[in-house]
């Protein structure tokens, strides 16, 4: 079974800082990796999808990288804003989709 | 539909009653996933469907939990004889199969909040 670990578990930063969230997974036989955000009491919103053949993907202030062979992905958030406050989850996708416990991000105005 | 739809959005039930939770995936999505999220916790995998088959039921916590999917579309998660510890948000997600020209991005519904009193 895929084991997913996200570090740090929680992060608090002042507005404007750049930050990196880390994800590691044990089974590298994946088709893709997705990063999601979850706001309190809500479902998960897809942020970025990286195919297994890709190394990185960018959307606005977000950049995600994937090193499939080492089982690692990072999500880089540039110029953080209070609206970025949420829990961020990574999901390595194979024949199933498992998650870690996420990183809870708080951006302080 | 435009997105993954779950119903009901909220359900309050008495301990010992059975409940059915419904998930309508995005049209054409063959993969469907159910998760449970207790308050302040991460996503606990329950079951995964490929079409109408469930290759992985390993996450169902007890034999009180069952799920089915018909016509490769709608799925229902049934909890029999509900207990207070079943109180959680139940989330459903769907995606195309790997290799599909539209890709394999998974999309989530807004969940069903189940409260057992």
CSV table of C-alpha atoms in Angstrom, one decimal:
chain,number,residue,atom,x,y,z
A,1,UNK,CA,0.0,0.0,0.0
A,2,UNK,CA,1.2,3.5,-0.9
A,3,UNK,CA,2.4,5.5,2.1
A,4,UNK,CA,2.4,9.2,1.8
A,5,UNK,CA,4.3,11.6,4.1
A,6,UNK,CA,4.0,15.4,4.1
A,7,UNK,CA,6.4,17.7,5.8
A,8,UNK,CA,5.9,20.0,7.6
A,9,UNK,CA,2.6,19.1,9.2
A,10,UNK,CA,1.9,22.7,9.8
A,11,UNK,CA,3.5,26.0,8.7
A,12,UNK,CA,2.8,29.6,9.6
A,13,UNK,CA,4.4,32.4,7.5
A,14,UNK,CA,4.0,36.1,7.1
A,15,UNK,CA,2.3,37.3,3.9
A,16,UNK,CA,4.7,37.7,0.9
A,17,UNK,CA,7.0,34.8,1.8
A,18,UNK,CA,7.9,32.1,-0.6
A,19,UNK,CA,7.5,28.6,0.8
A,20,UNK,CA,8.0,24.9,-0.1
A,21,UNK,CA,5.8,22.0,0.9
A,22,UNK,CA,7.2,18.5,0.7
A,23,UNK,CA,5.6,15.2,-0.2
A,24,UNK,CA,7.2,11.8,-0.2
A,25,UNK,CA,5.7,8.5,-1.2
A,26,UNK,CA,6.9,4.9,-1.0
A,27,UNK,CA,5.7,3.3,-4.3
A,28,UNK,CA,7.1,5.0,-7.4
A,29,UNK,CA,4.9,3.1,-9.8
A,30,UNK,CA,2.5,6.0,-10.3
A,31,UNK,CA,0.7,7.5,-13.3
A,32,UNK,CA,0.7,11.0,-11.9
A,33,UNK,CA,0.8,13.2,-8.8
A,34,UNK,CA,-1.8,15.8,-7.9
A,35,UNK,CA,-1.6,18.6,-5.4
A,36,UNK,CA,-4.9,19.6,-3.7
A,37,UNK,CA,-6.0,22.2,-1.3
A,38,UNK,CA,-8.7,21.8,1.3
A,39,UNK,CA,-10.4,24.6,3.0
A,40,UNK,CA,-12.1,23.9,6.4
A,41,UNK,CA,-15.4,22.0,6.0
A,42,UNK,CA,-14.9,21.7,2.2
A,43,UNK,CA,-13.9,19.1,-0.3
A,44,UNK,CA,-10.6,19.0,-2.1
A,45,UNK,CA,-9.8,21.3,-4.9
A,46,UNK,CA,-7.2,20.2,-7.5
A,47,UNK,CA,-4.3,22.6,-7.9
A,48,UNK,CA,-1.8,20.9,-10.1
A,49,UNK,CA,-1.5,17.6,-11.9
A,50,UNK,CA,2.0,16.3,-12.9
A,51,UNK,CA,2.1,13.3,-15.2
A,52,UNK,CA,4.7,10.7,-14.4
A,53,UNK,CA,6.7,11.6,-17.5
A,54,UNK,CA,6.9,15.3,-16.4
A,55,UNK,CA,9.3,16.9,-14.0
A,56,UNK,CA,7.3,20.0,-13.1
A,57,UNK,CA,4.1,21.9,-13.6
A,58,UNK,CA,3.2,25.5,-13.0
A,59,UNK,CA,0.0,27.4,-12.4
A,60,UNK,CA,0.2,31.1,-11.5
A,61,UNK,CA,2.2,31.4,-8.2
A,62,UNK,CA,2.3,27.6,-7.8
A,63,UNK,CA,5.0,25.3,-9.1
A,64,UNK,CA,5.1,21.6,-8.4
A,65,UNK,CA,8.0,19.3,-9.1
A,66,UNK,CA,8.1,15.5,-9.3
A,67,UNK,CA,11.1,13.1,-8.8
A,68,UNK,CA,9.3,9.9,-9.4
A,69,UNK,CA,12.4,7.6,-8.9
A,70,UNK,CA,13.1,9.0,-5.4
A,71,UNK,CA,9.4,9.2,-4.5
A,72,UNK,CA,9.4,13.0,-3.9
A,73,UNK,CA,7.4,16.0,-4.9
A,74,UNK,CA,7.5,19.6,-3.8
A,75,UNK,CA,5.0,22.4,-4.1
A,76,UNK,CA,6.4,25.9,-4.2
A,77,UNK,CA,4.2,28.8,-3.5
A,78,UNK,CA,5.5,32.2,-4.4
A,79,UNK,CA,4.6,35.5,-2.7
A,80,UNK,CA,2.1,33.8,-0.3
A,81,UNK,CA,-1.2,35.5,0.5
A,82,UNK,CA,-3.7,35.1,3.3
A,83,UNK,CA,-6.0,33.5,0.9
A,84,UNK,CA,-3.5,30.6,0.5
A,85,UNK,CA,-4.3,29.5,4.0
A,86,UNK,CA,-5.6,26.0,3.8
A,87,UNK,CA,-4.5,22.4,4.1
A,88,UNK,CA,-2.4,21.1,1.2
A,89,UNK,CA,-2.5,17.5,0.2
A,90,UNK,CA,-0.5,15.5,-2.3
A,91,UNK,CA,-2.0,12.4,-4.0
A,92,UNK,CA,0.3,10.0,-5.9
A,93,UNK,CA,-2.1,8.4,-8.4
A,94,UNK,CA,-1.8,4.8,-9.5
A,95,UNK,CA,-4.5,2.2,-9.6
A,96,UNK,CA,-5.6,3.9,-6.4
A,97,UNK,CA,-5.2,7.3,-4.9
A,98,UNK,CA,-3.8,7.6,-1.3
A,99,UNK,CA,-3.1,10.7,0.7
A,100,UNK,CA,-1.0,11.7,3.6
A,101,UNK,CA,-2.3,14.0,6.4
A,102,UNK,CA,-1.3,17.2,4.6
A,103,UNK,CA,0.4,20.4,5.5
A,104,UNK,CA,-1.8,23.0,7.2
A,105,UNK,CA,-0.6,26.4,6.0
A,106,UNK,CA,-1.4,29.7,7.7
A,107,UNK,CA,-0.4,33.0,6.0
A,108,UNK,CA,-0.4,35.9,8.4
A,109,UNK,CA,-1.4,39.3,7.0
B,1,UNK,CA,-22.9,16.8,-14.6
B,2,UNK,CA,-20.3,19.4,-14.4
B,3,UNK,CA,-18.7,18.0,-11.2
B,4,UNK,CA,-18.8,15.2,-8.7
B,5,UNK,CA,-22.1,15.4,-6.9
B,6,UNK,CA,-22.7,13.9,-3.4
B,7,UNK,CA,-26.0,13.6,-1.6
B,8,UNK,CA,-27.2,14.4,1.0
B,9,UNK,CA,-24.8,17.1,1.9
B,10,UNK,CA,-25.7,16.6,5.6
B,11,UNK,CA,-27.2,13.6,7.3
B,12,UNK,CA,-28.1,13.2,11.0
B,13,UNK,CA,-29.1,9.8,12.0
B,14,UNK,CA,-29.8,7.9,15.2
B,15,UNK,CA,-27.4,5.3,16.4
B,16,UNK,CA,-28.3,1.9,15.0
B,17,UNK,CA,-30.0,3.1,11.9
B,18,UNK,CA,-28.7,2.4,8.4
B,19,UNK,CA,-27.7,5.2,6.0
B,20,UNK,CA,-27.0,5.4,2.3
B,21,UNK,CA,-24.6,8.0,0.9
B,22,UNK,CA,-24.7,8.7,-2.9
B,23,UNK,CA,-22.0,9.8,-5.3
B,24,UNK,CA,-22.6,10.9,-8.9
B,25,UNK,CA,-19.2,11.0,-10.6
B,26,UNK,CA,-18.3,13.2,-13.6
B,27,UNK,CA,-19.7,11.7,-16.8
B,28,UNK,CA,-17.4,9.2,-18.4
B,29,UNK,CA,-15.1,8.8,-15.3
B,30,UNK,CA,-14.5,5.1,-14.8
B,31,UNK,CA,-12.5,5.3,-11.5
B,32,UNK,CA,-14.4,6.3,-8.3
B,33,UNK,CA,-13.0,6.6,-4.8
B,34,UNK,CA,-14.6,6.9,-1.4
B,35,UNK,CA,-12.8,8.4,1.6
B,36,UNK,CA,-13.7,9.2,5.2
B,37,UNK,CA,-12.4,12.3,7.0
B,38,UNK,CA,-13.0,12.6,10.8
B,39,UNK,CA,-12.8,16.0,12.4
B,40,UNK,CA,-9.3,17.4,12.1
B,41,UNK,CA,-7.9,14.3,10.5
B,42,UNK,CA,-6.6,13.3,7.1
B,43,UNK,CA,-8.4,11.3,4.4
B,44,UNK,CA,-8.9,7.7,5.2
B,45,UNK,CA,-9.3,5.5,2.1
B,46,UNK,CA,-12.4,3.3,2.1
B,47,UNK,CA,-12.9,1.7,-1.4
B,48,UNK,CA,-12.0,2.2,-5.0
B,49,UNK,CA,-14.1,1.2,-8.1
B,50,UNK,CA,-12.9,0.6,-11.6
B,51,UNK,CA,-16.1,0.6,-13.6
B,52,UNK,CA,-18.5,-1.5,-11.5
B,53,UNK,CA,-15.8,-3.6,-9.9
B,54,UNK,CA,-14.0,-2.8,-6.6
B,55,UNK,CA,-10.4,-4.0,-6.9
B,56,UNK,CA,-9.6,-2.5,-3.5
B,57,UNK,CA,-11.9,-2.8,-0.6
B,58,UNK,CA,-9.2,-2.9,1.9
B,59,UNK,CA,-10.1,0.4,3.6
B,60,UNK,CA,-13.7,-0.5,4.6
B,61,UNK,CA,-13.4,-0.4,8.4
B,62,UNK,CA,-15.9,-3.2,9.2
B,63,UNK,CA,-18.5,-5.4,7.7
B,64,UNK,CA,-21.1,-2.7,8.5
B,65,UNK,CA,-19.7,-0.8,5.6
B,66,UNK,CA,-20.5,-1.7,2.0
B,67,UNK,CA,-20.5,0.0,-1.4
B,68,UNK,CA,-21.7,-0.6,-4.8
B,69,UNK,CA,-21.6,1.0,-8.2
B,70,UNK,CA,-24.0,0.4,-11.0
B,71,UNK,CA,-23.8,1.2,-14.7
B,72,UNK,CA,-20.3,2.4,-14.2
B,73,UNK,CA,-21.7,5.6,-12.8
B,74,UNK,CA,-23.5,6.3,-9.5
B,75,UNK,CA,-22.1,4.7,-6.4
B,76,UNK,CA,-23.7,4.3,-3.0
B,77,UNK,CA,-21.9,3.8,0.3
B,78,UNK,CA,-24.1,2.0,2.9
B,79,UNK,CA,-23.4,2.0,6.6
B,80,UNK,CA,-25.5,-0.4,8.6
B,81,UNK,CA,-26.3,-0.1,12.3
B,82,UNK,CA,-24.5,3.2,12.5
B,83,UNK,CA,-22.3,4.0,15.5
B,84,UNK,CA,-21.2,7.3,16.9
B,85,UNK,CA,-17.6,6.7,15.7
B,86,UNK,CA,-19.0,6.7,12.1
B,87,UNK,CA,-19.6,10.4,12.4
B,88,UNK,CA,-17.3,12.0,9.8
B,89,UNK,CA,-17.3,13.7,6.4
B,90,UNK,CA,-17.5,11.1,3.6
B,91,UNK,CA,-15.8,12.3,0.4
B,92,UNK,CA,-16.1,10.8,-3.1
B,93,UNK,CA,-13.7,11.4,-6.1
B,94,UNK,CA,-13.7,10.3,-9.7
B,95,UNK,CA,-11.3,10.3,-12.7
B,96,UNK,CA,-10.7,8.9,-16.1
B,97,UNK,CA,-8.6,5.8,-16.5
B,98,UNK,CA,-4.8,6.2,-17.2
B,99,UNK,CA,-4.2,6.6,-20.9
B,100,UNK,CA,-7.5,8.4,-21.5
B,101,UNK,CA,-6.9,11.4,-23.8
B,102,UNK,CA,-8.5,13.7,-21.2
B,103,UNK,CA,-6.0,12.7,-18.6
B,104,UNK,CA,-6.3,11.2,-15.1
B,105,UNK,CA,-7.0,14.3,-12.9
B,106,UNK,CA,-9.2,13.3,-10.0
B,107,UNK,CA,-12.0,15.6,-8.9
B,108,UNK,CA,-13.7,15.6,-5.5
B,109,UNK,CA,-17.3,16.2,-4.4
B,110,UNK,CA,-18.1,18.5,-1.5
B,111,UNK,CA,-18.8,15.5,0.8
B,112,UNK,CA,-21.6,14.3,3.0
B,113,UNK,CA,-21.3,15.2,6.7
B,114,UNK,CA,-22.7,12.3,8.7
B,115,UNK,CA,-23.6,12.8,12.3
B,116,UNK,CA,-24.7,9.8,14.4
B,117,UNK,CA,-26.5,10.8,17.6
